[in-house]
Every structure is written in C-alpha cells, then in structure tokens.
Amino acid sequence: MIKNYLLVAFRNLWRHRAFSLINILGLTVGLTAFFLIFLYVRFELSYDSFNTKADRIYRVVADIKTPTETLNSGGPAWAVGAFIKKEFPDEVEAAVRTDENSFLFRRGDVKYQEEHSLLADSDFFKVFDFKLIHGDPATCLREPMSVVLTESAAKKYFGSENPMGKTLIMTSDNFNTQVTGVMKDMPENSQIKADVIVSMTTRTSRARRLDSAWGNYGNRTFILLKPGINYKSFQNRLPAFLDKYDGGEMKSSQMFPTLFLEPLRWVYLYSTRDDSKTGHITNVYTFTIVALFILLIACFNFVNLTTARAAERAREVGIRKVVGAVKTQLSRQFIGESVVLCLIAFILALALTSALLPSFNNLSGKVISHTIFTHPQYILVLLAVALGVGILAGIYPALVLSSFKPVETLKGRFSTGTHGVFLRRGLVVVQFTISIGLIIGTIIVYSQMMYMRNADLGFNKTQKLVIDTEGDPARMAFRNALTTLPNVRSVSMAGSVPGGDNPGAYSQIQNVKGEMQIANLDLYFVDFDYIPQYQMKIIAGRAFSRDFGSDTTQAMIVNEAAVKDFGYRSPKDIIGRKFDQWGRSGMIIGVVKDFHFHSLQEVIKPLSIRIEPDGCYLVTAEVPSGPQLPETIAAIEKEWKKDMPHRPFSYYFLDEYFDRQYRAEDRFGKLFLDFAILAIFISCLGLLGLASYSTLQRTKEIGIRKVLGASVRGIVGLLSKEFVLLVGVAFVVATPVAWYLMNRWLQDFAYKVSIAWWVFAAAGLTALVIALLTVSFQAIRAALANPVQSLRTE
C-alpha cells in the first residue's frame, strides 16, 4: 500500500512539474530561511551555556547615586571583588575580577599589540569553564607576571614549541612575564573574550591600594555562589556589607552605591550597563517571529497551490471512489504526497543552508555554526518541522479533494465551496500583511541607519587618521614629527576620540546656587589643537590657548549638557565657575556645543574637557584623501618606526571607527531586508497559485467574454481586481501593527527619525506592484488564450 502511495505521488509530481517545482521551491526557501534563523537564535540564546556552573555565576553591578544623577555601572568598586568572598565564606565559593586591556607582547622579533588582553584574578578558571591544555587552573594566575595564552596566541609567539615556563616581554617597560598556562581558544558564544590572560596580581602588586579602593570603579566582577544559595536573598545582604566597609567614604564623597547580581546567562541579551550589552533579546524575538512567519507563508502556499489543482484531480478522485477507495485512503494518499514533497524540500534546504552558512556567518558578524552538522540534533528539528509542515499543510487539501462526490466529479460538476474560496483569500491576505509589514520595517530600519550616519554630530570626523601609541614615552616625539610631514594638515593628541571609550571622573562643579555639586562627568583629556582640529564649536567663553599658562592645570571646558546639569540657563553663566576633579582645581573657561561622543542611541551626557599631556595617547592626523593617501600613510609609518620601533604600527580612520557603533544595527537591517525579500518571494508564489486557480475556475467565462468582444486589457483588469482588493485589505491590517512594532523598536534610540506617512504609502505601493506583476503573468496568458479552446474546457 505504501509503495503504491509513493508511486502515485511521484507520478503525480512529475506529471505536474511546474506546480511541483513552485511548491518545492517555496518550501525549500521557507525551510532554509527558518533553519538559518533557528541556528542564529539558538546561538544567541546559548551564550555562556558552556559554563557548567552558569546557574550559580553572577555578575556584580552597581547603581551609584550622586546628588546629580544615578550611574548604572557594569561593575562594583575594585575592593568588592577582593572582600566579598572573605565576608561571605558560606555563600560565595569564588570571586573573580576581570579588566579588559590592550598589552604589547614581544618575543624576539615577534611582537603583537594584543587588543584582547584580560587581567583576571586567580579564581578565573574555577568560576569559568575555559579549558586549559597546559597548566594548573588553581595556580596559573596566582603569581604576578603570570600569563595564560590561548592556542592561537601560543602559536603566534612560539610556533610548535611548548610555551610553558617561557618568557614574554610585556609593555614598553620590558616586564618579563612567564607563560603559566595554555588554554583552548575561547568559544564564540562567550561574552568574555581574550587571547591573553594576565594575572590580576600583576596590577595589584604595583597598585597596592587597588584591593581596598571602594570608590574606584572600572572592573567587572563575577561571583560563584555555593549550591542552594538564593541569589536574591544574598543580594539583600549586600547593603550592610557596603556600609561596613564603605560607609564613611560614601558619605564623604556623596556617592551611594547599591549592588545587584545579574545571572551570567542573562547578561548578554538583557543587560545595558556600561554598554556591555552586545546582544539584544528584541532581535531574538524579532527573528523568531520572522522565521515562523516565513514558515507559515510557505505552508499557506502549499494549501493554495494544491487546492488550485483540485479541479485537475477531481476526476481522479471520482474514479478512485468508484473503484472502492474510501475517504481515509484518499486522505492518506494526499497527505503522503504532501509529506514526500516536504521531504524533497527538506533535503534541498539542507544543501542550500550548508551552501549559504558561510555567507550568513559573515552577514551576522559571528560564526554561529561552522557546518550544519556541528549540532546534528538541529537537523532532526528541521526534519520534524518539514514533516509537520507536510502533514498540517496537506490536511486541508486532502479533506477537500477526498470529499468530492464521484458522480458530480465524473460529470465535471464540482466545486470546492465558498469556505475554500474564503480560506484561500484569507491566506493571501495574511501573507501580504506579513510582507507589507516587513517592507515597512525595512524602510524604517534603513531610514534610521541613514539618519544616524548623516546626522550633524557636532564635530568633523572626515579625513581623521587615528594612531594609538598606547602611552609610549616616545609619543610626543612622534606627534611632533608628524607636524613636519607635507601632507599632514594638522595633528592633535587626546585620551579619547568620539565613538571610543572615555573615563568617568568624580567631580565637584560650582552650581547655579554657588554650591560645589558632586557629579561623575565623562572626561576628555586633550591638547591645545584637539578642539580646532575636530571643528568643535565653542559657544561661550574660549577654547584652550597656549597664551594662558594656567590652561594646562587650572582650566576646564564643559558641554551644554553639563551646563544644564548644574542648573544654568545660559552657557555663559557657567564661565568662571570653580571645579575640582581628580586632583586638579580651577575655573571653567568655555562651553563647547554638544557633540555626539557616543552613538545616537545614547543621549549626550555631561562632558568635561581638560588639558592633560600624561593622559593623551591617541594621535589624530588630518590627512588628504585620494591618491596622496597611501604616500602619506607610508610617511607616517616611517616616523613611527623611527620613534617606536618596538611597537607594531596600526591606525584607523575616525569615520569608520565611529560607524562601528552601528554594526549591530547594520547587521540587523541587512538580515531584516534579506528575510523580508524571502517572505515577499514566497508570498508571490502563493499569489501565483491563487491566480492560477482563479483563472482555471473562470476559463469558460473568459472565453465567452472574448467572443463577446472583451479586450485583453479588460480581461487582465477583471482577473487582477480581486487581488488588488486582497492587497488593499492586507495593507489596512499591516499598517497599524507595523507602526506600533517599529515605534517600539525606535524607542531604543535617543535620536531617531519620525515615522512619516510616505513609508506606509511606499510599502503598500511596492506590495501592489509586486502582486500585479505576479498576477499579470497568469492573467495575460488567460486573456490571450483561444476562446474556442476555453469554451471546450467544460
């Protein structure tokens, strides 16, 4: 029986090759898109899951309340990690502080600026399950000057040699470090990433007060709670812990921290502290819904295309019933054909997914999977989905076809009923509702991205080449050498550039009441040439000047946001007011117009700017674009090798660097666009099926109209009118839903576009044109058909 079902199924698929191809193509594309999104979503949800103790690992974070604001810090004070295990031995099994750094390492002529370096306490390998190949996890990070290398880093410096016990020179101070461990490269789905791990005692042995610094923030601290400890109950005991050790300093500094615990698995997708969030749960939800929609559209297409062929198979059903076939047998036959078709699509989807996976990895910006066989169980999920689609999508056509009455079908009198018509139209409305919604979403996403890239940032980011000297003692000699190069228009030095990190500084600023108000201000260390080079606008007071000797120690410039923060109505009112910040005191001499020193997702925060040569390590050279650029870069590199030959030369352009902040949104937009195109493509296949069905049902009517003088244009308009109405209904449904969802998405941006009416009009018009182009193929073919042949169809 099964053999007969399969034989009939393949014969039927081959006999109607065009319909079968469209059906298989739609299902293949739908399953491929679903599988790729499934792999992406599973990868995003898997972050830090390799840690076997992940359910007991928590990140310690702090809300720091000052008289001016509440700061949401991604880590507590440095002393918290040093004291918390001692204070709570029955609750805390281990604690580890981590601090991201960039260190220069050398071995002979081999030198690398390790941008992904990490300082970590000795409990690092006790808390996290990063696998050591060589070394003792309990002791490898205990002593000062100990380093653990990843396999990749070990090969860079030592090739095939065993690096254990060997020496690497770290930083320009020529510290000799010893390799005490080699670990496997960190997994892609880890929020902690490093190529080199340096023992935290390397820092604390030189900065001995760091372990008792209760007002110094900047590290990330993780704790491993003992089994059975409720983290919320433990969290409630932390205020007393802070008060015990930090109560006096909190009152004197007027900074009152509150500690919270964030579950490790929660941090990547949900936390927004200190810009540590690199994932976004909204994106996961969005792509999950898109995957389900694409799968539904593919399923709907199957129903439409199969019922469109019902008329062709009606006599087959009648004959089968006459010779004794019962309804259940016919249902099994048609559901079996559906499953066979889905299994073919499943095999093709596997092949297509495998071929597209490298491109998808590039598009998503991470290796979500090396091959489709990395997780074989995921293939079983896709198989289950394909079988489910085959069964569910085949049920309705099977019920329709198996319910035909043999006498009527053999006489050519049959109908699928008004319920079937409404269902098919309803499915097309749903498909185009989704498609129009995705078109609206795509337009808004790209409008927001264009707005962020083209908005007035308050500074000039073009033709700025930035070189990080990493604080090398020869940086001033290098900076001065660049001013002599003919193609370098200007040179400046600073500790920060827009789009990069900048420290927060405990500050006291004289407010509008004359009081010294405490605040944590973002801080830029700059030289005299920085503000003019970046074309920042001074709107009150003056810029730094070499004509005023006190500017190097007793002058500060603030931005407009800081002016408002301290209660002043006008920028000029803050000029001459006192400041006290990080051991420097003096007067505010100027106000710079607000500029975006972070992405447009964030509001512009209060900023202070000071002259501080020791804090300036980034050299910015304004260079010409065009054919002179390679020559200019070569000249700059020559000066670098002359002054800092022990360091590798590297640079970046500020405009590209600033735009990196939008990489996640860029990738989201590209993925959104690609899947929107797939959804529209599959919807068009469904529309083609409904057009074929409608044309088939009205074959005789079209013949009569042509005999009576109807034009081709009139017949095409007649056949297209129904589909224009369906797209119109879809547009009415999609518009408010898309507006609501995209308005919610835009809430993540501090500076955003407004959703204009033309976005919806453009989306509706695009969908209408696509629908008409799809339908016109069948409509024109029917209108051009010989009316004699059309009248003979019945």
PDB file of C-alpha atoms in Angstrom, residues 321-464:
ATOM      1  CA  LYS A 321     -14.044   6.359  -5.249  1.00  0.00           C
ATOM      2  CA  VAL A 322     -15.949   4.408  -7.900  1.00  0.00           C
ATOM      3  CA  VAL A 323     -13.446   1.550  -7.707  1.00  0.00           C
ATOM      4  CA  GLY A 324     -13.728   1.411  -3.927  1.00  0.00           C
ATOM      5  CA  ALA A 325     -11.371   3.934  -2.366  1.00  0.00           C
ATOM      6  CA  VAL A 326     -12.638   5.331   0.925  1.00  0.00           C
ATOM      7  CA  LYS A 327     -12.128   8.843   2.237  1.00  0.00           C
ATOM      8  CA  THR A 328      -9.379   7.861   4.726  1.00  0.00           C
ATOM      9  CA  GLN A 329      -7.368   6.171   1.982  1.00  0.00           C
ATOM     10  CA  LEU A 330      -7.630   9.231  -0.245  1.00  0.00           C
ATOM     11  CA  SER A 331      -6.663  11.485   2.653  1.00  0.00           C
ATOM     12  CA  ARG A 332      -3.599   9.360   3.382  1.00  0.00           C
ATOM     13  CA  GLN A 333      -2.678   9.476  -0.299  1.00  0.00           C
ATOM     14  CA  PHE A 334      -2.809  13.270  -0.500  1.00  0.00           C
ATOM     15  CA  ILE A 335      -1.144  13.823   2.889  1.00  0.00           C
ATOM     16  CA  GLY A 336       1.537  11.354   1.798  1.00  0.00           C
ATOM     17  CA  GLU A 337       2.128  13.349  -1.377  1.00  0.00           C
ATOM     18  CA  SER A 338       2.464  16.459   0.781  1.00  0.00           C
ATOM     19  CA  VAL A 339       4.988  14.749   3.066  1.00  0.00           C
ATOM     20  CA  VAL A 340       7.003  13.451   0.080  1.00  0.00           C
ATOM     21  CA  LEU A 341       7.135  16.962  -1.337  1.00  0.00           C
ATOM     22  CA  CYS A 342       8.253  18.356   2.034  1.00  0.00           C
ATOM     23  CA  LEU A 343      10.954  15.691   2.380  1.00  0.00           C
ATOM     24  CA  ILE A 344      12.336  16.679  -1.021  1.00  0.00           C
ATOM     25  CA  ALA A 345      12.270  20.312   0.119  1.00  0.00           C
ATOM     26  CA  PHE A 346      13.963  19.266   3.373  1.00  0.00           C
ATOM     27  CA  ILE A 347      16.883  17.655   1.528  1.00  0.00           C
ATOM     28  CA  LEU A 348      17.252  20.662  -0.761  1.00  0.00           C
ATOM     29  CA  ALA A 349      17.001  23.015   2.254  1.00  0.00           C
ATOM     30  CA  LEU A 350      19.867  21.180   3.975  1.00  0.00           C
ATOM     31  CA  ALA A 351      22.048  21.576   0.899  1.00  0.00           C
ATOM     32  CA  LEU A 352      21.100  25.243   0.478  1.00  0.00           C
ATOM     33  CA  THR A 353      21.666  26.002   4.172  1.00  0.00           C
ATOM     34  CA  SER A 354      25.090  24.376   4.007  1.00  0.00           C
ATOM     35  CA  ALA A 355      25.989  26.479   0.968  1.00  0.00           C
ATOM     36  CA  LEU A 356      24.683  29.725   2.474  1.00  0.00           C
ATOM     37  CA  LEU A 357      26.035  29.250   6.015  1.00  0.00           C
ATOM     38  CA  PRO A 358      29.443  30.936   5.429  1.00  0.00           C
ATOM     39  CA  SER A 359      27.723  33.975   3.903  1.00  0.00           C
ATOM     40  CA  PHE A 360      25.202  34.030   6.727  1.00  0.00           C
ATOM     41  CA  ASN A 361      28.044  33.931   9.274  1.00  0.00           C
ATOM     42  CA  ASN A 362      29.593  36.968   7.581  1.00  0.00           C
ATOM     43  CA  LEU A 363      26.274  38.760   7.500  1.00  0.00           C
ATOM     44  CA  SER A 364      25.558  38.106  11.190  1.00  0.00           C
ATOM     45  CA  GLY A 365      29.112  39.093  12.163  1.00  0.00           C
ATOM     46  CA  LYS A 366      29.831  35.885  14.069  1.00  0.00           C
ATOM     47  CA  VAL A 367      30.348  32.193  13.422  1.00  0.00           C
ATOM     48  CA  ILE A 368      27.003  30.847  14.543  1.00  0.00           C
ATOM     49  CA  SER A 369      27.956  27.407  13.210  1.00  0.00           C
ATOM     50  CA  HIS A 370      30.856  26.046  11.188  1.00  0.00           C
ATOM     51  CA  THR A 371      28.699  23.448   9.392  1.00  0.00           C
ATOM     52  CA  ILE A 372      25.121  22.281   9.602  1.00  0.00           C
ATOM     53  CA  PHE A 373      26.437  19.086  11.184  1.00  0.00           C
ATOM     54  CA  THR A 374      28.004  20.882  14.177  1.00  0.00           C
ATOM     55  CA  HIS A 375      24.790  20.132  16.062  1.00  0.00           C
ATOM     56  CA  PRO A 376      23.175  17.057  14.425  1.00  0.00           C
ATOM     57  CA  GLN A 377      20.146  17.369  16.685  1.00  0.00           C
ATOM     58  CA  TYR A 378      19.251  20.615  14.926  1.00  0.00           C
ATOM     59  CA  ILE A 379      18.871  18.697  11.647  1.00  0.00           C
ATOM     60  CA  LEU A 380      16.319  16.480  13.390  1.00  0.00           C
ATOM     61  CA  VAL A 381      14.454  19.634  14.403  1.00  0.00           C
ATOM     62  CA  LEU A 382      14.335  20.746  10.756  1.00  0.00           C
ATOM     63  CA  LEU A 383      13.181  17.258   9.718  1.00  0.00           C
ATOM     64  CA  ALA A 384      10.420  17.388  12.315  1.00  0.00           C
ATOM     65  CA  VAL A 385       9.401  20.824  11.044  1.00  0.00           C
ATOM     66  CA  ALA A 386       9.351  19.579   7.446  1.00  0.00           C
ATOM     67  CA  LEU A 387       7.221  16.557   8.375  1.00  0.00           C
ATOM     68  CA  GLY A 388       4.938  18.771  10.447  1.00  0.00           C
ATOM     69  CA  VAL A 389       4.515  21.214   7.572  1.00  0.00           C
ATOM     70  CA  GLY A 390       3.818  18.322   5.212  1.00  0.00           C
ATOM     71  CA  ILE A 391       1.149  16.827   7.446  1.00  0.00           C
ATOM     72  CA  LEU A 392      -0.501  20.066   8.541  1.00  0.00           C
ATOM     73  CA  ALA A 393      -0.346  21.681   5.111  1.00  0.00           C
ATOM     74  CA  GLY A 394      -1.720  18.534   3.479  1.00  0.00           C
ATOM     75  CA  ILE A 395      -4.704  18.099   5.783  1.00  0.00           C
ATOM     76  CA  TYR A 396      -6.941  20.754   4.252  1.00  0.00           C
ATOM     77  CA  PRO A 397      -6.303  19.850   0.581  1.00  0.00           C
ATOM     78  CA  ALA A 398      -6.745  16.162   1.481  1.00  0.00           C
ATOM     79  CA  LEU A 399     -10.081  16.837   3.114  1.00  0.00           C
ATOM     80  CA  VAL A 400     -11.236  18.964   0.174  1.00  0.00           C
ATOM     81  CA  LEU A 401     -10.184  16.501  -2.516  1.00  0.00           C
ATOM     82  CA  SER A 402     -11.352  13.388  -0.708  1.00  0.00           C
ATOM     83  CA  SER A 403     -14.799  14.914  -0.106  1.00  0.00           C
ATOM     84  CA  PHE A 404     -15.657  15.285  -3.835  1.00  0.00           C
ATOM     85  CA  LYS A 405     -18.740  13.255  -4.863  1.00  0.00           C
ATOM     86  CA  PRO A 406     -17.822  10.737  -7.599  1.00  0.00           C
ATOM     87  CA  VAL A 407     -20.950  11.229  -9.746  1.00  0.00           C
ATOM     88  CA  GLU A 408     -20.585  15.012  -9.867  1.00  0.00           C
ATOM     89  CA  THR A 409     -16.844  14.976 -10.462  1.00  0.00           C
ATOM     90  CA  LEU A 410     -17.098  12.455 -13.309  1.00  0.00           C
ATOM     91  CA  LYS A 411     -19.749  14.654 -14.922  1.00  0.00           C
ATOM     92  CA  GLY A 412     -17.491  17.719 -14.479  1.00  0.00           C
ATOM     93  CA  ARG A 413     -19.774  19.358 -11.922  1.00  0.00           C
ATOM     94  CA  PHE A 414     -17.834  20.085  -8.759  1.00  0.00           C
ATOM     95  CA  SER A 415     -16.920  22.979  -6.537  1.00  0.00           C
ATOM     96  CA  THR A 416     -14.577  23.439  -3.613  1.00  0.00           C
ATOM     97  CA  GLY A 417     -17.167  25.613  -1.920  1.00  0.00           C
ATOM     98  CA  THR A 418     -17.221  29.197  -0.651  1.00  0.00           C
ATOM     99  CA  HIS A 419     -15.361  28.188   2.511  1.00  0.00           C
ATOM    100  CA  GLY A 420     -12.395  27.187   0.389  1.00  0.00           C
ATOM    101  CA  VAL A 421     -12.519  30.483  -1.507  1.00  0.00           C
ATOM    102  CA  PHE A 422     -12.557  32.489   1.721  1.00  0.00           C
ATOM    103  CA  LEU A 423      -9.728  30.410   3.160  1.00  0.00           C
ATOM    104  CA  ARG A 424      -7.521  30.890   0.115  1.00  0.00           C
ATOM    105  CA  ARG A 425      -8.179  34.604   0.028  1.00  0.00           C
ATOM    106  CA  GLY A 426      -7.586  34.801   3.766  1.00  0.00           C
ATOM    107  CA  LEU A 427      -4.235  33.081   3.391  1.00  0.00           C
ATOM    108  CA  VAL A 428      -3.146  35.541   0.714  1.00  0.00           C
ATOM    109  CA  VAL A 429      -4.241  38.463   2.923  1.00  0.00           C
ATOM    110  CA  VAL A 430      -2.163  37.053   5.803  1.00  0.00           C
ATOM    111  CA  GLN A 431       0.834  36.539   3.522  1.00  0.00           C
ATOM    112  CA  PHE A 432       0.751  40.084   2.191  1.00  0.00           C
ATOM    113  CA  THR A 433       0.028  41.516   5.634  1.00  0.00           C
ATOM    114  CA  ILE A 434       3.308  39.988   6.765  1.00  0.00           C
ATOM    115  CA  SER A 435       5.085  41.096   3.591  1.00  0.00           C
ATOM    116  CA  ILE A 436       3.851  44.696   3.796  1.00  0.00           C
ATOM    117  CA  GLY A 437       4.783  44.790   7.486  1.00  0.00           C
ATOM    118  CA  LEU A 438       8.290  43.617   6.638  1.00  0.00           C
ATOM    119  CA  ILE A 439       8.596  46.215   3.855  1.00  0.00           C
ATOM    120  CA  ILE A 440       7.546  48.959   6.292  1.00  0.00           C
ATOM    121  CA  GLY A 441      10.016  47.658   8.872  1.00  0.00           C
ATOM    122  CA  THR A 442      12.844  47.533   6.345  1.00  0.00           C
ATOM    123  CA  ILE A 443      12.239  51.116   5.186  1.00  0.00           C
ATOM    124  CA  ILE A 444      12.173  52.395   8.778  1.00  0.00           C
ATOM    125  CA  VAL A 445      15.314  50.463   9.776  1.00  0.00           C
ATOM    126  CA  TYR A 446      17.252  51.832   6.827  1.00  0.00           C
ATOM    127  CA  SER A 447      15.875  55.345   7.356  1.00  0.00           C
ATOM    128  CA  GLN A 448      17.102  55.252  10.952  1.00  0.00           C
ATOM    129  CA  MET A 449      20.515  53.982   9.869  1.00  0.00           C
ATOM    130  CA  MET A 450      20.837  56.702   7.221  1.00  0.00           C
ATOM    131  CA  TYR A 451      19.769  59.311   9.776  1.00  0.00           C
ATOM    132  CA  MET A 452      22.442  58.175  12.242  1.00  0.00           C
ATOM    133  CA  ARG A 453      25.143  58.147   9.595  1.00  0.00           C
ATOM    134  CA  ASN A 454      24.267  61.545   8.153  1.00  0.00           C
ATOM    135  CA  ALA A 455      23.217  63.449  11.285  1.00  0.00           C
ATOM    136  CA  ASP A 456      25.173  66.506  12.382  1.00  0.00           C
ATOM    137  CA  LEU A 457      27.443  65.061  15.076  1.00  0.00           C
ATOM    138  CA  GLY A 458      28.795  68.394  16.257  1.00  0.00           C
ATOM    139  CA  PHE A 459      32.335  67.645  15.074  1.00  0.00           C
ATOM    140  CA  ASN A 460      34.167  66.820  11.846  1.00  0.00           C
ATOM    141  CA  LYS A 461      35.070  63.135  11.547  1.00  0.00           C
ATOM    142  CA  THR A 462      36.324  63.110   7.953  1.00  0.00           C
ATOM    143  CA  GLN A 463      39.957  62.604   6.944  1.00  0.00           C
ATOM    144  CA  LYS A 464      40.997  61.888  10.540  1.00  0.00           C
TER     145      LYS A 464
END
